[in-house]
Coordinates of C-alpha atoms and ligand atoms in Angstrom, one line a residue:
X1 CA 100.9 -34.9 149.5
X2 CA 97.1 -34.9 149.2
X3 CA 95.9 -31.5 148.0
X4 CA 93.1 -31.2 145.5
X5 CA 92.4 -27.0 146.1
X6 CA 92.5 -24.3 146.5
X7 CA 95.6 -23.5 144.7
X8 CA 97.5 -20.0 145.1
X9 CA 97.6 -20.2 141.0
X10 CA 96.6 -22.6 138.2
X11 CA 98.4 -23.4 135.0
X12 CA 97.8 -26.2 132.4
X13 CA 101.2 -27.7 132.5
X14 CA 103.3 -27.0 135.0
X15 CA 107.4 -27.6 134.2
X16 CA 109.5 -27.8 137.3
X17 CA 113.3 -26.8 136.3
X18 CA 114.7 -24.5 133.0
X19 CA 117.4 -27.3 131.3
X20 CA 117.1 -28.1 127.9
X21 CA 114.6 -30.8 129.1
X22 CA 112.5 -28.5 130.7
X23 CA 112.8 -25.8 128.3
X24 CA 111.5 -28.1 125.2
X25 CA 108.6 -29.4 127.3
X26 CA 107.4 -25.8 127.9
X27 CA 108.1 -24.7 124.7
X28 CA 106.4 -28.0 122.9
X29 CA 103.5 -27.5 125.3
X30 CA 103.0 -23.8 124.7
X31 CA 103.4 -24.4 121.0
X32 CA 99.8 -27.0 121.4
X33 CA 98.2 -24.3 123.1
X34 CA 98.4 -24.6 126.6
X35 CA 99.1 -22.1 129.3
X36 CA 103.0 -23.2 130.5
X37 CA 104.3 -21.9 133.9
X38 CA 107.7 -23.1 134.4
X39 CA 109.1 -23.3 138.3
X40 CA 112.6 -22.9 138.3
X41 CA 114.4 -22.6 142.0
X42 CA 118.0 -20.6 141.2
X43 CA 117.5 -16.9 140.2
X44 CA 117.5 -15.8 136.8
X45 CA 120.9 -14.1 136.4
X46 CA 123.4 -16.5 138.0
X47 CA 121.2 -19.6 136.7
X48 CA 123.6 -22.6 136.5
X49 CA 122.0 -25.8 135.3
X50 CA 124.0 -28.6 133.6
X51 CA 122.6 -28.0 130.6
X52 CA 125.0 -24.2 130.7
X53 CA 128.0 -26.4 131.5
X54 CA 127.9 -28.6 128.5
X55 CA 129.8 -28.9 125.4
X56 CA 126.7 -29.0 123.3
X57 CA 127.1 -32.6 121.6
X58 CA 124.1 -34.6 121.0
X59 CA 123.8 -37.9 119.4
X60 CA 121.7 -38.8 116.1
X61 CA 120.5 -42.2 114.9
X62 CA 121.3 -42.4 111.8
X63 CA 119.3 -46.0 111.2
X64 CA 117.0 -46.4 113.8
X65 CA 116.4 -50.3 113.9
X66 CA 120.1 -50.5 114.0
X67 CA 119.7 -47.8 116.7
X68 CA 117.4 -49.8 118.6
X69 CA 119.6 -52.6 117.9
X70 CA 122.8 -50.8 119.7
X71 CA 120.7 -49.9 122.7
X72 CA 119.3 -53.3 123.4
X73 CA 123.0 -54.4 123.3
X74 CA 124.0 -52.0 125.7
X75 CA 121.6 -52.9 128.2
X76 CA 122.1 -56.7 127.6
X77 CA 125.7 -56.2 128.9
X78 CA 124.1 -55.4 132.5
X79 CA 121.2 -57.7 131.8
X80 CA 119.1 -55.2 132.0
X81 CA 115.2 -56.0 130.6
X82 CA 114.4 -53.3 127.9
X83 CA 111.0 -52.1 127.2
X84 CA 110.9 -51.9 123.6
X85 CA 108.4 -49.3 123.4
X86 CA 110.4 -47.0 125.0
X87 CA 113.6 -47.7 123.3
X88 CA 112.0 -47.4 120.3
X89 CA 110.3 -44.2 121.0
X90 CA 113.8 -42.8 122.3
X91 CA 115.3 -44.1 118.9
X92 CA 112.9 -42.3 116.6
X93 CA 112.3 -38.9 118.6
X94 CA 116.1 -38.6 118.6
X95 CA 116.6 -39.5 115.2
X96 CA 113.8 -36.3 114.8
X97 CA 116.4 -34.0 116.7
X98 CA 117.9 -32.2 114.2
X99 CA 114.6 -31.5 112.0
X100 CA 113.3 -29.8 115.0
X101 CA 116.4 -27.9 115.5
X102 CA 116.7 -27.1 111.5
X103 CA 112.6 -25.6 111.9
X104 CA 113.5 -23.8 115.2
X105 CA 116.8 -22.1 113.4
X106 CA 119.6 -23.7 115.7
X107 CA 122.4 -24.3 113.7
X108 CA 124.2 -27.8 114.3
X109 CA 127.0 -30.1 112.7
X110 CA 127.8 -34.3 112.1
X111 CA 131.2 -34.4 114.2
X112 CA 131.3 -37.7 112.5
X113 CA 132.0 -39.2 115.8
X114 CA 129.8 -42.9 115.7
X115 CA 128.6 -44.9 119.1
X116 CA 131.1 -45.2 121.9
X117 CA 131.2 -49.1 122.2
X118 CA 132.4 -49.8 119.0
X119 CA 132.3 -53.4 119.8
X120 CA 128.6 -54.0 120.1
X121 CA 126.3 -53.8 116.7
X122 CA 124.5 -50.8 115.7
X123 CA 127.3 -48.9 117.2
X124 CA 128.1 -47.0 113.4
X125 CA 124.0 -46.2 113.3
X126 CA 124.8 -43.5 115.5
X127 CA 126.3 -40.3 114.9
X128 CA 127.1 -37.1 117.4
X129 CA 125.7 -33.6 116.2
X130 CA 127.2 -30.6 117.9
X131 CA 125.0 -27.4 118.8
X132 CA 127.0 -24.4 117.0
X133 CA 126.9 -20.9 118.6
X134 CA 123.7 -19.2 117.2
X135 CA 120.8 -17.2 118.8
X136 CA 120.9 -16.4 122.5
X137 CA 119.4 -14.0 125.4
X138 CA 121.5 -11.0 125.8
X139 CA 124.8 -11.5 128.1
X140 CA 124.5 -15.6 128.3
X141 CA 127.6 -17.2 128.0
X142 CA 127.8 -21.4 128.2
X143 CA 126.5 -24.1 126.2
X144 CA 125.0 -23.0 122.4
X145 CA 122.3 -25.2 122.5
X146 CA 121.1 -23.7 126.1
X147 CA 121.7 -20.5 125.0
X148 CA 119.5 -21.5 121.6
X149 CA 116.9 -23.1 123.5
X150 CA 116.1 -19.9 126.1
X151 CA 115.8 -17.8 123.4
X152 CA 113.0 -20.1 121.7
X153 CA 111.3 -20.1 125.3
X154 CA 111.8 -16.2 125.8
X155 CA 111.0 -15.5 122.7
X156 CA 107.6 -17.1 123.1
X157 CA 107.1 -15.4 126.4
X158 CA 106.6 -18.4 128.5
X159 CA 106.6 -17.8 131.9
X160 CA 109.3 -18.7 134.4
X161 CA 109.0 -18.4 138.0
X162 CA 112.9 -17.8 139.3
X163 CA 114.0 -18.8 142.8
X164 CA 110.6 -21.1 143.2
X165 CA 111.8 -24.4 144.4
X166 CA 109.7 -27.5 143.9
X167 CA 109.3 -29.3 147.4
X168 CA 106.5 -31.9 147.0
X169 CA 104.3 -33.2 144.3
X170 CA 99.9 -32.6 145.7
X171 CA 98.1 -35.3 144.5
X172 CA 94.0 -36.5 145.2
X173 CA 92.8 -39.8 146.9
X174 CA 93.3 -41.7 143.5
X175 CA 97.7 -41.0 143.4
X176 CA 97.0 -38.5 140.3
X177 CA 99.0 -35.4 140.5
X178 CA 97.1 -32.1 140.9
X179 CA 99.9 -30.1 141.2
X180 CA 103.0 -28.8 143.3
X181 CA 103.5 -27.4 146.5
X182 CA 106.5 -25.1 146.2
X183 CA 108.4 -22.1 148.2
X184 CA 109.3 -19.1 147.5
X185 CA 111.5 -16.6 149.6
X186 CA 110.5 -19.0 152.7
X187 CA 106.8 -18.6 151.6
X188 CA 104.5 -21.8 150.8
X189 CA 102.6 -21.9 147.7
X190 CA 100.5 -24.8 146.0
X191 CA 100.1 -24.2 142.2
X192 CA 98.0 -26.3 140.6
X193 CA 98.0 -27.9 137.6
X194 CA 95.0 -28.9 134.8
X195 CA 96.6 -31.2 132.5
X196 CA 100.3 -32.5 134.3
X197 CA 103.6 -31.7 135.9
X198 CA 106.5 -32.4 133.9
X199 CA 109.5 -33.0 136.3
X200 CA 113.0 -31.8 134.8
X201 CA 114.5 -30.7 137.4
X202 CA 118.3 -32.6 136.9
X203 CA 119.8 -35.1 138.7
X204 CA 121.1 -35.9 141.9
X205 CA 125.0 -34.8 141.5
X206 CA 124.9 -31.9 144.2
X207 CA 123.3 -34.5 147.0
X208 CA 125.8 -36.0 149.1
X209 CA 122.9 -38.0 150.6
X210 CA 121.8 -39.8 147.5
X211 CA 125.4 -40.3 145.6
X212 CA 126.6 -42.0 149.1
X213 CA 123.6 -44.3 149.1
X214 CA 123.0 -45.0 145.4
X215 CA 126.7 -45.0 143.3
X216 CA 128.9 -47.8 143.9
X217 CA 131.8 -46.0 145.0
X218 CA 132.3 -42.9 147.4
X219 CA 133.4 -40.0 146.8
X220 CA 132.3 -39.2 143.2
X221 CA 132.7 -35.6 141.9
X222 CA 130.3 -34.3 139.0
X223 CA 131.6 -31.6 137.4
X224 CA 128.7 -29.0 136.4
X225 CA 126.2 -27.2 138.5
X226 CA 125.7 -27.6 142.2
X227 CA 121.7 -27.2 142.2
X228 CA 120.6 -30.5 141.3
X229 CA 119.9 -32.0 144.8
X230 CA 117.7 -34.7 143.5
X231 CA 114.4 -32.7 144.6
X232 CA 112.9 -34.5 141.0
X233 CA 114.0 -38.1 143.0
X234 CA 112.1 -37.3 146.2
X235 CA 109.5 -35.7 144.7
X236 CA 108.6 -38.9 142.5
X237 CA 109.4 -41.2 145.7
X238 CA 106.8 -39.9 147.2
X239 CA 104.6 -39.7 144.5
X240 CA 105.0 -43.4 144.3
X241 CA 107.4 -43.5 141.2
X242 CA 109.2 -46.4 140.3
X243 CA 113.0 -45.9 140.7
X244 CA 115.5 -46.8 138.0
X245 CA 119.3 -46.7 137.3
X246 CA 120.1 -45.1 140.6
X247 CA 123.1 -46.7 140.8
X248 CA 124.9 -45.8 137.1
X249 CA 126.6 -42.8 135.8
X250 CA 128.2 -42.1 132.2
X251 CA 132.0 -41.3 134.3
X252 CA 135.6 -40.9 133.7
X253 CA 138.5 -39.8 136.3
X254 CA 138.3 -36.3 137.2
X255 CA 140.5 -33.7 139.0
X256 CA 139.3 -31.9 141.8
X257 CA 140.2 -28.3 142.7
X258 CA 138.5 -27.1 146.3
X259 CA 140.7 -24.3 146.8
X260 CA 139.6 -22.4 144.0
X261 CA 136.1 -22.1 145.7
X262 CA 134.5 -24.6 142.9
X263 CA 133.4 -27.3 145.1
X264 CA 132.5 -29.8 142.0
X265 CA 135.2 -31.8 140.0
X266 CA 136.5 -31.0 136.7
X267 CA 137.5 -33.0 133.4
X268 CA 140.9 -33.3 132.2
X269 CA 142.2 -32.6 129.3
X270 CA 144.7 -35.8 129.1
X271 CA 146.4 -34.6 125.5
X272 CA 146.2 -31.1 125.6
X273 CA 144.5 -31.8 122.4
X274 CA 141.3 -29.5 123.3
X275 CA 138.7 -32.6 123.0
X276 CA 138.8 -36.4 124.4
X277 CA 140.8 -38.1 122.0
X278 CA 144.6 -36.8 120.8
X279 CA 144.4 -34.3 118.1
X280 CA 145.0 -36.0 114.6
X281 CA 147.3 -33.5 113.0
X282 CA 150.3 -33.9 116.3
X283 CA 151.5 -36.3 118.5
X284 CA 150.3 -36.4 121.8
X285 CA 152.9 -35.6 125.0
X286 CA 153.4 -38.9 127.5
X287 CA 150.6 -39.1 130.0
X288 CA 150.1 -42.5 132.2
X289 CA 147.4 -43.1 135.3
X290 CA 148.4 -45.3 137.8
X291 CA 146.8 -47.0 140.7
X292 CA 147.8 -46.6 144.1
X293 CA 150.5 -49.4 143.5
X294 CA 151.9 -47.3 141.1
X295 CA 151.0 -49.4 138.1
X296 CA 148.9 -48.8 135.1
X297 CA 145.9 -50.7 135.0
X298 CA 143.9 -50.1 131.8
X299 CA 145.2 -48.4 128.2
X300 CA 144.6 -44.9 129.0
X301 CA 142.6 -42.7 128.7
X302 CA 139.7 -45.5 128.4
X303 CA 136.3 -45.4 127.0
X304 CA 135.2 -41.7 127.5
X305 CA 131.9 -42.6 129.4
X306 CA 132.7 -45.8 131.1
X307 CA 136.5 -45.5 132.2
X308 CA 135.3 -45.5 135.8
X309 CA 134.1 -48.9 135.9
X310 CA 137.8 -49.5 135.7
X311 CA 138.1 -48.3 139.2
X312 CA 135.2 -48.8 141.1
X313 CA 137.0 -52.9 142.5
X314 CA 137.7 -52.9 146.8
X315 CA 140.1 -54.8 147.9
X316 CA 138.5 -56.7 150.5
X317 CA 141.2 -57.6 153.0
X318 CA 143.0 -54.5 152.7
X319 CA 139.3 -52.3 153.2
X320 CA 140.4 -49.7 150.7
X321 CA 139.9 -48.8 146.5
X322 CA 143.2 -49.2 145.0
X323 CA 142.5 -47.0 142.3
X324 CA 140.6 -44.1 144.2
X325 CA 142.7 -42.1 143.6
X326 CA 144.2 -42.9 140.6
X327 CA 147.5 -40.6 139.7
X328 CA 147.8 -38.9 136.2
X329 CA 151.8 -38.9 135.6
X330 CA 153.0 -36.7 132.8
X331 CA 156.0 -34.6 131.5
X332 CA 157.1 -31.5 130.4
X333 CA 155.5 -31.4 127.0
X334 CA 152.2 -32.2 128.4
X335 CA 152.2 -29.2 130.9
X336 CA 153.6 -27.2 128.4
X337 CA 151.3 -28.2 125.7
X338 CA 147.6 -26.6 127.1
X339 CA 145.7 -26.4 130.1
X340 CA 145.5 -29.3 132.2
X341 CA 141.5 -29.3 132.1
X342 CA 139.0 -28.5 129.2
X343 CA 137.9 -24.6 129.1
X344 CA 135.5 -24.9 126.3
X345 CA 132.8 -26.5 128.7
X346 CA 132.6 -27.0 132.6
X347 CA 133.6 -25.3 135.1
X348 CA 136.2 -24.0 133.8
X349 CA 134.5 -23.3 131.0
X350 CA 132.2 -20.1 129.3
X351 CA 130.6 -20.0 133.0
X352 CA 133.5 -19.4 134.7
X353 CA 133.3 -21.1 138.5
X354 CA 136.8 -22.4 138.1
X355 CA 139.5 -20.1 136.5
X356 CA 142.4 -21.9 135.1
X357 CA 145.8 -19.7 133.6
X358 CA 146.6 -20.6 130.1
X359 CA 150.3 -21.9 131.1
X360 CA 149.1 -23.6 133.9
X361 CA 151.4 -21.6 136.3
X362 CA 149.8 -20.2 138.8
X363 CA 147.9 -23.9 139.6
X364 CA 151.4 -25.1 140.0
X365 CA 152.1 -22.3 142.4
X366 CA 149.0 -22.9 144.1
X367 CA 150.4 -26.5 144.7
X368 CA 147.3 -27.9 142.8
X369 CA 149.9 -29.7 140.4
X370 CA 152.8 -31.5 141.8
X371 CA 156.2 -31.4 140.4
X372 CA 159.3 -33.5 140.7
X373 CA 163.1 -34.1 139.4
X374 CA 162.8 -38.1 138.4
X375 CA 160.3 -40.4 139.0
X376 CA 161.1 -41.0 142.7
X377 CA 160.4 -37.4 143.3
X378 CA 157.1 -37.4 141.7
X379 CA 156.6 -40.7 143.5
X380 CA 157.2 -39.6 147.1
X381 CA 155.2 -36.1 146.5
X382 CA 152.0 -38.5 145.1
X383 CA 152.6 -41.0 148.2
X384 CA 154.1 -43.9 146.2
X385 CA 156.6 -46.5 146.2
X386 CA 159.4 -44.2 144.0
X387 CA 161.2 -48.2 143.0
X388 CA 157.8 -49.1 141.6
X389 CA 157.1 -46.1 139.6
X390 CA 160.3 -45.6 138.2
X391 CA 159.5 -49.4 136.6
X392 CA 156.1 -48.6 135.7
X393 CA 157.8 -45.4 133.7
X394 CA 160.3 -47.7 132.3
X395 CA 158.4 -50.6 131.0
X396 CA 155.6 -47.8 129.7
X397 CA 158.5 -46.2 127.4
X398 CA 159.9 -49.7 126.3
X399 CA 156.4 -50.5 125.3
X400 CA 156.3 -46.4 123.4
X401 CA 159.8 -47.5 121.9
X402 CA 158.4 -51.3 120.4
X403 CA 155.4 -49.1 119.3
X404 CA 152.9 -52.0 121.2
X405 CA 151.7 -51.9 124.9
X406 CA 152.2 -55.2 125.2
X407 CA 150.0 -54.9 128.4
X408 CA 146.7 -53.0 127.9
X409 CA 146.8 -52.6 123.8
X410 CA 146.8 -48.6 124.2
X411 CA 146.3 -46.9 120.5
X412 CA 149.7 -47.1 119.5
X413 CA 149.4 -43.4 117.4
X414 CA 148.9 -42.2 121.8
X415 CA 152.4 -44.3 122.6
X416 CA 154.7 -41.4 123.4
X417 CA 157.5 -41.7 125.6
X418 CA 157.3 -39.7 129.0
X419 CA 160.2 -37.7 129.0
X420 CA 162.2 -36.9 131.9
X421 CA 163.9 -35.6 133.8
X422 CA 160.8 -33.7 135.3
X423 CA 157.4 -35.4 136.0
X424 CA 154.1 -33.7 136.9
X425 CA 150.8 -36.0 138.6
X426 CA 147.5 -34.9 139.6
X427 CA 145.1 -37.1 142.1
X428 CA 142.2 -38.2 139.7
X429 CA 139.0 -39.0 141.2
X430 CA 135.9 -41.1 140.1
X431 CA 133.8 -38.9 138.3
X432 CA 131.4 -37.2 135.1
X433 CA 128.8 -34.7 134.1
X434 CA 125.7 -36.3 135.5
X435 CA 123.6 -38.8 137.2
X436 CA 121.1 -41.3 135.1
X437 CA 118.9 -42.2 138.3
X438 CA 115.1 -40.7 138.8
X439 CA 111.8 -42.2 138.1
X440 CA 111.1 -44.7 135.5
X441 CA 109.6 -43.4 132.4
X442 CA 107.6 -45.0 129.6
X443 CA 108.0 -44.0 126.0
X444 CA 105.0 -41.5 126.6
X445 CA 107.0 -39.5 129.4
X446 CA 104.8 -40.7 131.8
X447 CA 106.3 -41.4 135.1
X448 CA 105.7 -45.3 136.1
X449 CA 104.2 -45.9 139.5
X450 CA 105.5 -48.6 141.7
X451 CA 102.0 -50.6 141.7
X452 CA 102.4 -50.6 138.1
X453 CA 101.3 -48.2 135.4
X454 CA 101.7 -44.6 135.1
X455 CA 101.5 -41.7 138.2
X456 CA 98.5 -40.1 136.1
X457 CA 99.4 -36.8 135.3
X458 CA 103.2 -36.8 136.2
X459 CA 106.1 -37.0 133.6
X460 CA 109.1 -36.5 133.0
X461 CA 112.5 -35.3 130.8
X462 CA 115.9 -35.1 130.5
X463 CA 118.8 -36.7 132.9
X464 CA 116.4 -37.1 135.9
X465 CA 115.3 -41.2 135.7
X466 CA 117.6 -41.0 132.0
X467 CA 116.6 -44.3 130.2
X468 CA 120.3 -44.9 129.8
X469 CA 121.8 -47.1 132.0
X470 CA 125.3 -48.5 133.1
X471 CA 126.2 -48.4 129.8
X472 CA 126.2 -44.6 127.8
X473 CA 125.2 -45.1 124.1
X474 CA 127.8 -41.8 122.9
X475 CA 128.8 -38.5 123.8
X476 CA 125.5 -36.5 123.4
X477 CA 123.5 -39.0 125.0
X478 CA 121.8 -36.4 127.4
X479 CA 120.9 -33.9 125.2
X480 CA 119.5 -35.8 122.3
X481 CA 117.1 -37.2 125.5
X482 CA 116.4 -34.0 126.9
X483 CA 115.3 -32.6 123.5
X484 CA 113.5 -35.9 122.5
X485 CA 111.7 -36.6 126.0
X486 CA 111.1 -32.7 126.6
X487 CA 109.2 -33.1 123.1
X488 CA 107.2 -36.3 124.6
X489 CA 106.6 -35.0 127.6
X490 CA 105.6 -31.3 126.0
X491 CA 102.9 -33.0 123.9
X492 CA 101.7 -35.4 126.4
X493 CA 100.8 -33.3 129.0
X494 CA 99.4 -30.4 126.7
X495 CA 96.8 -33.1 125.5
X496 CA 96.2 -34.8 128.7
X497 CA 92.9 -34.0 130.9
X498 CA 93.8 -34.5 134.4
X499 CA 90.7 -36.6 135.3
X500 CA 91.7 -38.8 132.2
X501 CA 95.3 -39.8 133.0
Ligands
FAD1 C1 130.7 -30.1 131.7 C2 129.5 -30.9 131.1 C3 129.5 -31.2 129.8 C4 128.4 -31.9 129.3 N1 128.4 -32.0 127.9 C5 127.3 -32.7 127.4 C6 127.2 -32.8 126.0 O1 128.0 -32.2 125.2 N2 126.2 -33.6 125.5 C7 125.3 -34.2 126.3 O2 124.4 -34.8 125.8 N3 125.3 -34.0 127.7 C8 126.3 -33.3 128.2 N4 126.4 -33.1 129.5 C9 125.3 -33.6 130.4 C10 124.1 -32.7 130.1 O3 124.5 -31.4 130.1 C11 123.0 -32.8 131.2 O4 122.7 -34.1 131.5 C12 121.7 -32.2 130.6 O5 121.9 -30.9 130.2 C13 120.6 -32.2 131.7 O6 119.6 -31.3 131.3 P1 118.3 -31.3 132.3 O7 117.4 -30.3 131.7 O8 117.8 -32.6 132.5 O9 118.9 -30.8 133.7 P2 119.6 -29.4 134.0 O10 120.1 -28.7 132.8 O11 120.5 -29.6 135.2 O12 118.3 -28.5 134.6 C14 117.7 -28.8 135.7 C15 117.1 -27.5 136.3 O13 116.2 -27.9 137.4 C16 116.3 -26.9 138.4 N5 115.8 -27.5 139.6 C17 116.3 -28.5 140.4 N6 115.5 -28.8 141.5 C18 114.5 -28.0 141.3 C19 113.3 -27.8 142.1 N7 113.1 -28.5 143.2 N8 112.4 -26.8 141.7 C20 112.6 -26.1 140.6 N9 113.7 -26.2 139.8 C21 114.6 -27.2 140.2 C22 117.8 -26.7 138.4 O14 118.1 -25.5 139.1 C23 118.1 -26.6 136.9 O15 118.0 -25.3 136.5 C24 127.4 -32.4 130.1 C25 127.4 -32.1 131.5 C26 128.5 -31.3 132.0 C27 128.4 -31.0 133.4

């Protein structure tokens, strides 16, 4: 939207959402001297970006050629082109993570986890750090590292503007941004900025619109906040930003719970372990998926951030998704074991949208769970042929009792038995934490234009336009951007002079 002035009020870099992303490029921008106002559209005591949701992780390279390595594999399996500059840049600011964390005073530990696709190289020159609780305004509850990073930001006294929502990007004759037009209480205002906007303002999870058009498969559930609408997408379309990796998400099957008032999905927890894989001290209880045939179709529970790729196939002459949903079948031990779904992040999580009883009871009363006596009970209460899951069940525990799945090569140590004679399911749904998809960035944060080279004076952090694509390197993937890009951006825009680009 053309606008060169008057502006209702003037800043030098103007940040447009309060994540981690956006709190590092306010805080890295403040730190170089120049005057940060940060627009942020939900109010300040109910604030719920993704970044409060999450479980902290946040991955490391520990060798960064190897690093860079792992990432140009990753792409390569899409055929994706890489820009080295920018994987590079991504490699070495991450690597800088915990430095910058270690001089800012938020604690943080190796989980010794390494990359998630163990069978591409580089994959061991990456490790995942976890945020540990630590400093934090008064009364937040949710992620550590959120709660770390808003008390850098408050303690500095930058400014946030709550319950200002972002609507269009003003630009002059030439395309460069001047600032934002933005409302407030139903009120227009155009704030202008002298050196650059830096767009963090989350994904596009809570936009029916945009998931329908862009993922491959409909419906997918995201399980964190509800206020990421893809404003940051439009407002770059319009700009004339180059769109990227629109059509990828780091997923996994998730439940979904719209009773309870939560709208969003949520993980599971598939071992009652209290983390993704099975804890290493006890045997995990039987758990299975199956398709809508009533067969597994993968070793379960499948690489944590690309198990939905599993389910995304139509078939064609039947015009449905076989595996949309899929069922989770398990036993007594697993529902007696822990909560069906994680409560150490998410929605059921420190923010508390969903709330989940410790013995799973009162979901089972709620008729959130279902129950039945023998598999052809389960079977007819999930919809499916009872004859076929009751084989499914049985070839499953002959595979548990040879200690091999002879059909999907599931980790043997995970090869227990389900038990009988009661069986609980739960519909599972294509899912994650986040979209990737936004405007292309370059390793300098700066937007890319669709005529080719930057949208002067525009950039960008965190998942909004993520440089990872189908592929997710690790766990921790978002945040280690966020912090690393929110840096870029930060110092970018403090030294850039608009006219300059
Ligand atoms: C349950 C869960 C667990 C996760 N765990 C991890 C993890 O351990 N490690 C990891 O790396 N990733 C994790 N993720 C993903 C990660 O949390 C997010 O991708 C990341 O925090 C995104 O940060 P962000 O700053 O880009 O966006 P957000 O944190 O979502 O912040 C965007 C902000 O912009 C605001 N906004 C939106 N539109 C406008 C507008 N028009 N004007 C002004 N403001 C606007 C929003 O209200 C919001 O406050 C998890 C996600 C979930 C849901």
């Amino acid at each position: 939207m053309f606008h060169t002035g008057p502006f209702d009020r003037t800043a030098d870099v103007v940040v447009l959402g309060y994540g981690d992303a956006g709190i590092v490029a306010a805080v890295t921008a403040h730190d170089l001297g120049a005057e940060v106002l940060v627009l942020e559209k939900q109010g300040r005591y109910d604030h719920r970006p993704n970044s409060r949701y999450a479980a902290g992780f946040f991955l490391v390279p520990t060798d960064v050629d190897r690093a860079v390595a792992y990432a140009e594999a990753l792409y390569a399996v899409n055929g994706e082109t890489v820009d080295p500059a920018l994987i590079r840049a991504w490699a070495e600011e991450t690597a800088a993570n915990p430095a910058w964390l270690d001089e800012h005073g938020c604690a943080h530990a190796d989980t010794g986890i390494l990359g998630e696709h163990h069978i591409l190289p580089g994959h061991d020159a990456i490790t995942v750090h976890k945020a540990l609780p630590g400093p934090r305004p008064a009364g937040y509850t949710g992620c550590p590292m959120h709660g770390f990073l808003r008390h850098l930001a408050e303690r500095r006294d930058i400014e946030v503007r709550w319950g200002v929502r972002a609507r269009w990007l003003l630009t002059d004759a030439s395309g460069a941004v001047t600032g934002v037009l933005a409302e407030h209480e139903g009120r227009v205002e155009r704030i202008g900025a002298r050196r650059g906007v830096v767009l963090a303002s989350g994904g596009f999870e809570a936009a029916p619109d945009l998931t329908t058009q862009y993922l491959p498969v409909t419906p997918v559930h995201f399980y964190g906040t509800r206020h990421n609408t893809g404003d940051g997408v439009r407002m770059a379309v319009e700009a004339g930003a180059e769109l990227w990796h629109m059509n990828v998400w780091p997923g996994h099957f998730v439940a979904r719970f719209p009773d309870s008032g939560y709208d969003g999905g949520t993980a599971i927890d598939l071992w009652g372990s209290g983390r993704f894989g099975p804890a290493p001290d006890r045997r995990p209880p039987g758990s299975i998926f199956v398709d809508g045939s009533a067969r597994r179709f993968q070793a379960e529970p499948g690489p944590q951030h690309a198990a939905h790729l599993g389910l995304l196939a139509m078939d064609a002459a039947g015009l449905s998704r076989p595996r949309v949903p899929t069922w989770w079948i398990f036993d007594q031990a697993r529902f007696d074991a822990a909560t069906l779904v994680p409560t150490y992040s998410g929605p059921a999580g420190p923010v508390g949208d969903l709330e989940w009883s410790p013995g799973n009871e009162e979901e089972l009363r709620r008729g959130w769970i279902l129950m039945g006596d023998g598999p052809a009970e389960i079977a007819e209460q999930c919809g499916l042929d009872p004859d076929a899951l009751e084989a499914t069940i049985a070839r499953y525990n002959a595979h548990c009792a040879a200690g091999a799945d002879a059909d999907f090569g599931r980790d043997p140590a995970t090869l227990t038995p389900l038990a009988g004679p009661r069986y609980y399911a739960l519909p599972l749904w294509p899912g994650g934490s986040h979209t990737l998809g936004g405007p292309r960035r370059d390793e300098h944060a700066r937007v890319t234009s669709v005529r080719g080279g930057p949208v002067r004076n525009l950039y960008s952090a965190g998942e909004l336009g993520s440089l990872h694509g189908l592929l997710y390197p690790a766990g921790g993937g978002s945040i280690a951007e966020c912090l690393a890009f929110g840096r870029i951006a930060g110092r970018n825009a403090a030294a850039n002079m608009i006219t300059g680009g």
